[in-house]
XYZ file of C-alpha atoms in Angstrom:
405
model
C 9.359 -11.899 36.720
C 9.842 -10.589 40.313
C 12.537 -8.221 41.087
C 14.850 -8.028 44.049
C 16.983 -5.341 45.691
C 20.353 -6.646 47.048
C 23.281 -5.739 48.975
C 26.462 -7.662 48.282
C 30.303 -7.593 48.844
C 32.276 -7.362 45.464
C 35.664 -8.974 44.862
C 37.297 -5.740 45.639
C 35.710 -5.992 49.249
C 33.426 -2.973 48.602
C 29.674 -3.099 49.156
C 27.469 -2.905 46.096
C 23.768 -2.266 45.780
C 21.380 -2.885 42.978
C 18.349 -4.847 41.630
C 18.090 -8.200 39.926
C 15.381 -10.063 38.129
C 14.842 -13.652 39.431
C 12.184 -16.174 39.953
C 12.848 -16.393 43.691
C 15.236 -15.084 46.294
C 17.130 -18.389 46.049
C 17.733 -17.937 42.495
C 18.691 -14.300 42.914
C 21.403 -15.316 45.499
C 22.872 -18.003 43.032
C 23.071 -15.332 40.282
C 24.825 -13.069 42.532
C 27.312 -15.576 43.656
C 27.810 -16.563 40.011
C 28.713 -12.997 39.271
C 31.402 -13.140 42.028
C 29.382 -11.225 44.677
C 28.826 -12.260 48.255
C 25.101 -11.523 49.075
C 24.486 -9.641 52.277
C 20.776 -8.923 51.850
C 18.317 -9.797 49.188
C 14.769 -8.288 49.523
C 11.813 -8.460 47.219
C 10.971 -5.239 45.481
C 7.578 -3.604 46.663
C 6.018 -0.143 46.151
C 8.127 1.289 48.970
C 11.526 0.279 47.888
C 11.305 -0.278 44.110
C 13.564 2.124 42.336
C 11.723 4.495 40.206
C 13.247 4.781 36.791
C 11.884 7.426 34.506
C 13.466 7.325 31.053
C 12.801 9.606 28.046
C 15.247 7.923 25.755
C 13.774 4.458 25.314
C 14.279 4.347 21.661
C 17.057 1.897 20.826
C 19.668 3.556 18.492
C 22.340 2.020 16.503
C 24.825 3.228 18.962
C 23.227 1.329 21.798
C 23.179 -1.886 19.506
C 26.853 -1.426 18.729
C 27.800 -0.951 22.441
C 25.892 -4.176 23.313
C 27.709 -6.112 20.631
C 30.981 -4.864 21.437
C 30.531 -5.689 25.197
C 28.993 -9.045 24.400
C 32.059 -9.752 22.212
C 34.441 -8.796 24.890
C 32.579 -10.825 27.656
C 32.229 -13.932 25.343
C 35.904 -13.549 24.402
C 36.907 -13.791 28.211
C 35.250 -17.099 28.382
C 32.084 -16.199 30.022
C 28.949 -18.292 29.344
C 26.259 -16.520 27.305
C 23.603 -16.366 29.993
C 25.993 -14.918 32.508
C 27.106 -12.359 29.808
C 23.488 -11.627 29.279
C 22.776 -11.071 33.049
C 25.864 -8.778 33.462
C 24.887 -6.717 30.349
C 21.215 -6.451 31.455
C 22.472 -4.767 34.833
C 24.881 -2.259 33.041
C 22.998 -1.389 29.841
C 21.751 2.340 29.968
C 18.974 2.194 27.467
C 15.717 1.207 29.471
C 14.019 -0.725 26.405
C 17.261 -2.610 25.612
C 18.027 -3.365 29.218
C 14.642 -4.872 29.662
C 14.956 -6.738 26.404
C 18.365 -8.327 27.545
C 17.028 -9.447 30.748
C 13.999 -11.142 29.015
C 16.280 -13.143 26.655
C 18.552 -13.966 29.642
C 15.627 -15.643 31.346
C 14.650 -17.468 28.091
C 18.167 -18.709 27.527
C 18.205 -19.758 31.176
C 15.167 -21.955 30.350
C 16.928 -23.674 27.635
C 15.900 -21.487 24.641
C 18.607 -20.577 21.971
C 19.729 -16.973 21.843
C 18.369 -16.446 18.428
C 14.980 -17.690 19.233
C 14.846 -15.631 22.405
C 15.699 -12.416 20.268
C 13.083 -13.523 17.647
C 10.274 -13.323 20.491
C 11.146 -9.500 20.778
C 11.124 -8.093 17.278
C 10.646 -4.399 18.771
C 14.029 -4.735 20.619
C 15.954 -6.933 18.283
C 15.769 -6.331 14.491
C 15.673 -9.191 12.036
C 19.486 -8.731 11.069
C 20.411 -9.180 14.733
C 18.329 -12.460 14.989
C 19.560 -13.913 11.577
C 23.398 -13.174 12.252
C 23.060 -14.853 15.731
C 21.328 -17.839 14.326
C 24.020 -18.157 11.629
C 26.674 -17.820 14.364
C 25.078 -20.417 16.590
C 24.652 -22.848 13.573
C 28.307 -22.485 12.597
C 29.719 -22.158 15.998
C 31.015 -18.486 15.123
C 28.762 -16.423 17.480
C 31.666 -14.170 18.393
C 32.244 -13.365 14.772
C 28.587 -12.678 14.224
C 28.701 -10.046 17.020
C 31.883 -8.563 15.650
C 30.081 -8.174 12.265
C 27.002 -6.736 13.894
C 29.114 -4.230 15.877
C 30.750 -3.105 12.657
C 27.402 -2.903 10.976
C 25.742 -0.719 13.649
C 28.929 1.343 14.175
C 28.959 2.331 10.504
C 25.174 3.009 10.686
C 25.688 5.205 13.683
C 28.460 7.128 11.981
C 26.048 7.971 8.961
C 23.208 9.044 11.474
C 25.478 11.226 13.428
C 26.882 12.844 10.157
C 23.304 13.690 9.085
C 22.308 14.817 12.549
C 25.119 17.109 12.950
C 24.249 18.616 9.460
C 20.622 19.080 10.526
C 21.528 20.826 13.803
C 22.646 24.077 12.320
C 19.337 24.708 10.085
C 17.140 23.758 13.189
C 18.988 26.172 15.421
C 18.715 28.966 12.706
C 15.003 28.136 12.256
C 14.175 28.274 15.905
C 16.164 31.548 16.229
C 14.261 32.946 13.205
C 10.818 32.130 14.735
C 11.834 33.650 17.959
C 13.053 36.869 16.355
C 9.985 37.154 14.222
C 7.678 36.505 17.389
C 9.507 39.090 19.534
C 9.457 41.770 16.684
C 5.816 41.191 16.030
C 4.698 41.062 19.771
C 6.870 43.749 21.275
C 8.884 45.725 18.861
C 6.390 46.559 16.245
C 3.745 47.762 18.731
C 6.271 50.080 20.410
C 7.025 51.798 17.389
C 3.648 51.891 16.045
C 2.326 53.809 19.249
C 4.618 56.595 18.191
C 2.340 57.176 15.080
C -0.862 56.511 16.632
C -1.698 60.127 17.470
C -0.225 61.514 14.222
C -2.168 61.940 10.985
C 0.214 59.971 8.888
C -1.023 57.576 6.168
C 0.639 54.159 6.652
C 2.198 52.609 3.510
C 0.778 49.388 2.435
C 3.731 47.207 3.695
C 3.598 48.843 7.128
C -0.198 48.365 7.497
C 0.384 44.653 6.583
C 2.905 44.387 9.253
C 0.735 46.179 11.772
C -2.082 43.869 11.031
C 0.236 40.866 11.375
C 1.512 42.328 14.745
C -2.049 42.748 16.077
C -2.764 39.327 15.187
C 0.345 37.990 16.986
C -0.521 39.986 20.078
C -4.201 39.177 20.284
C -3.817 35.381 19.071
C -0.313 34.243 20.089
C -1.907 31.277 21.900
C -3.687 30.171 18.845
C -0.307 30.351 16.686
C 1.319 28.024 19.232
C -1.553 25.623 19.069
C -1.455 25.786 15.277
C 2.338 25.080 15.108
C 2.120 22.219 17.664
C -0.820 20.630 15.812
C 0.948 21.081 12.512
C 4.141 19.364 13.741
C 2.079 16.464 15.187
C -0.050 16.330 12.074
C 3.003 16.135 9.747
C 4.552 13.364 11.874
C 1.294 11.350 11.907
C 0.902 11.772 8.141
C 4.501 10.842 7.564
C 3.637 7.342 9.119
C 0.833 6.748 6.593
C 1.390 5.086 3.209
C 0.504 8.158 1.205
C 2.675 10.246 3.629
C 5.662 7.955 3.019
C 5.477 7.955 -0.551
C 5.085 11.808 -0.622
C 7.973 12.553 1.628
C 10.101 9.586 0.251
C 9.558 11.310 -3.251
C 10.499 14.681 -1.915
C 13.652 13.186 -0.424
C 14.813 11.759 -3.845
C 13.622 14.664 -5.968
C 14.551 17.838 -3.962
C 17.952 19.231 -5.373
C 19.485 20.094 -2.064
C 18.714 16.767 -0.184
C 18.340 14.154 -2.957
C 22.093 13.496 -3.026
C 22.351 12.812 0.544
C 19.227 10.668 0.532
C 20.464 8.393 -2.401
C 24.085 7.911 -1.203
C 22.953 7.207 2.428
C 20.498 4.582 1.143
C 22.877 3.048 -1.252
C 25.664 2.787 1.725
C 23.086 1.211 4.159
C 21.853 -1.232 1.553
C 25.372 -2.232 0.651
C 26.722 -2.637 4.146
C 23.532 -4.642 5.324
C 23.521 -6.950 2.401
C 27.272 -7.534 2.613
C 27.116 -8.263 6.351
C 24.135 -10.756 5.890
C 25.769 -12.659 3.075
C 29.104 -12.881 4.904
C 27.275 -14.497 7.729
C 25.790 -17.146 5.452
C 22.239 -15.816 5.286
C 20.506 -16.967 1.918
C 20.340 -14.126 -0.540
C 16.461 -14.114 -0.573
C 16.237 -13.747 3.204
C 19.121 -11.276 3.086
C 17.292 -9.021 0.773
C 14.214 -9.098 2.693
C 16.093 -7.938 5.863
C 17.945 -5.382 3.985
C 14.675 -3.917 2.538
C 13.350 -3.592 6.066
C 16.620 -1.802 6.987
C 16.060 0.755 4.388
C 12.474 1.655 5.493
C 13.395 5.244 5.936
C 12.502 5.753 2.231
C 9.727 3.593 0.858
C 10.841 3.811 -2.714
C 14.178 2.143 -1.903
C 12.463 -0.355 0.190
C 10.036 -1.339 -2.443
C 12.973 -1.548 -4.938
C 14.777 -3.992 -2.728
C 11.646 -5.977 -2.167
C 11.202 -6.006 -6.032
C 14.779 -7.160 -6.392
C 14.066 -9.962 -3.837
C 11.171 -11.229 -5.883
C 12.955 -11.205 -9.052
C 16.051 -12.873 -7.637
C 13.764 -15.568 -6.330
C 12.496 -16.113 -9.906
C 16.106 -16.694 -11.357
C 17.166 -13.003 -12.164
C 20.562 -11.600 -11.132
C 20.630 -9.098 -8.455
C 22.262 -6.280 -10.569
C 19.265 -6.250 -13.078
C 16.400 -5.266 -10.847
C 18.763 -2.734 -9.077
C 19.426 -1.148 -12.364
C 15.649 -1.167 -13.329
C 14.750 0.525 -10.081
C 16.399 3.761 -11.263
C 17.109 4.783 -7.696
C 20.587 3.537 -7.015
C 23.710 5.172 -8.676
C 25.198 3.240 -11.641
C 28.206 2.350 -9.508
C 26.122 0.173 -7.366
C 24.592 -1.729 -10.234
C 28.123 -2.126 -11.943
C 29.970 -3.346 -8.743
C 27.079 -5.894 -7.959
C 27.358 -7.181 -11.633
C 31.171 -7.695 -11.195
C 30.587 -9.363 -7.825
C 28.224 -11.730 -9.161
C 30.439 -12.565 -12.302
C 33.550 -13.227 -10.059
C 31.746 -14.791 -7.229
C 32.903 -12.096 -4.804
C 29.668 -10.193 -4.205
C 30.171 -9.542 -0.365
C 33.558 -7.942 -1.052
C 32.074 -5.713 -3.839
C 29.200 -4.708 -1.558
C 31.528 -3.841 1.265
C 33.564 -1.558 -1.156
C 30.465 0.065 -2.397
C 29.421 0.637 1.249
C 32.760 2.162 2.226
C 32.635 4.364 -0.783
C 29.278 5.747 -0.314
C 29.649 6.180 3.432
C 32.453 8.603 2.728
C 30.417 10.220 0.071
C 27.536 10.786 2.560
C 29.915 13.132 4.391
C 31.092 15.053 1.399
C 27.446 15.304 0.203
C 26.158 16.348 3.520
C 28.816 19.213 3.575
C 27.808 20.122 0.173
C 24.136 20.376 1.407
C 25.062 22.595 4.158
C 27.073 24.814 1.913
C 23.949 25.699 0.138
C 21.439 25.569 2.964
C 23.354 27.732 5.457
C 23.416 30.936 3.140
C 19.822 30.334 1.829
C 18.468 30.294 5.540
C 20.398 33.294 6.364
C 19.104 35.124 3.442
C 15.430 34.304 4.170
C 15.850 35.371 7.825
C 17.463 38.597 6.549
C 14.604 39.137 4.037
C 11.901 38.753 6.843
C 13.668 41.102 9.239
C 14.438 43.565 6.311
C 10.720 43.681 5.446
C 9.869 44.467 9.047
C 12.514 47.215 9.353
C 11.399 48.731 5.971
C 7.727 48.716 7.533
C 8.977 50.669 10.405
C 11.323 53.069 8.530
C 8.728 54.067 5.924
C 6.381 55.925 8.055
C 9.117 57.590 9.913
C 10.530 58.961 6.488
C 7.092 60.186 5.683
C 6.883 61.952 8.939
C 10.159 63.593 8.601
C 9.366 64.848 5.231
C 6.136 66.265 6.403
C 8.043 68.036 9.211
C 10.525 69.374 6.773
C 7.833 70.856 4.503
C 6.280 72.629 7.283
């Protein structure tokens, strides 16, 4: 759809500039007027006047979805029509991918398409939970409630992500500093000290000779090391996206003593929160389980367990049975689901489980960091200690030789 650059006078009397998507200049003017603006100049975008928008953060995060839902809720609550609300949000949304997606569904809705169907045409922008909750809201006339539930869903998901990201920041910084220190010592410090012994008839200890050989390799092939590290990082990322890679890393995540607690509790919280949100919106159980399985795709073992639960529930089984048989979820999850099924209050039980494990993720993350921080410092101290020992040993030998003269 063509774009237009506009100048307009706002309700406050101030001049505003921007761009707008419309089929024609006349439609662009009508949209500006509907937004309370007085068009002064509307010009079609071209190579010379088109605004260049370079964005490196095109990935849509849970926070972006949360902000979109909160804004949509506020605008709809003020009595603004859906199409006008979408047009307003398409102009003020910061994330480039979401901004483009909102503009596209605004055009689709303007052509008579329902909001849920317009979103369904863009699966890369709007996840299935979004589409199904909007569809349920449209069917029952409770669209604002659907956006409120989604806002809470993505807000909780964002909080979990931020807790984990915050916990990983320190190890990443320590790791980068460690690599930098080792590289600097091997490239600059070791050669300087070893030049002192070059003209002296001193037999180098084994550990010193090993460090010297490593230093020589660093100095001569530092570019090769950088290539290897970069290739290794991209190789691991590519492998992690394959089926075997997802199985391997998923197994490590639930088996490693340090991170398994965080992985299990985080998956339990996300599973419970997502399923509760969908069931409250009136989404059928089978469909809700399928959407929930896709939401826990970070770990393929949990995803497979939820898909298996969907199949067994479709065959008449209770939900608590396959959840228990999977052996992945904590016993509390299975017990609370069983109670919810017996009392007919499954949504509330799942929400209680979600709230409990969301708090537990924070505690488990803090415990993980309590173990990781001293371990990383110990490893760094061990590496630096070996290098220092390699420097001191020949110096000690030299001093002993001078003392015996």
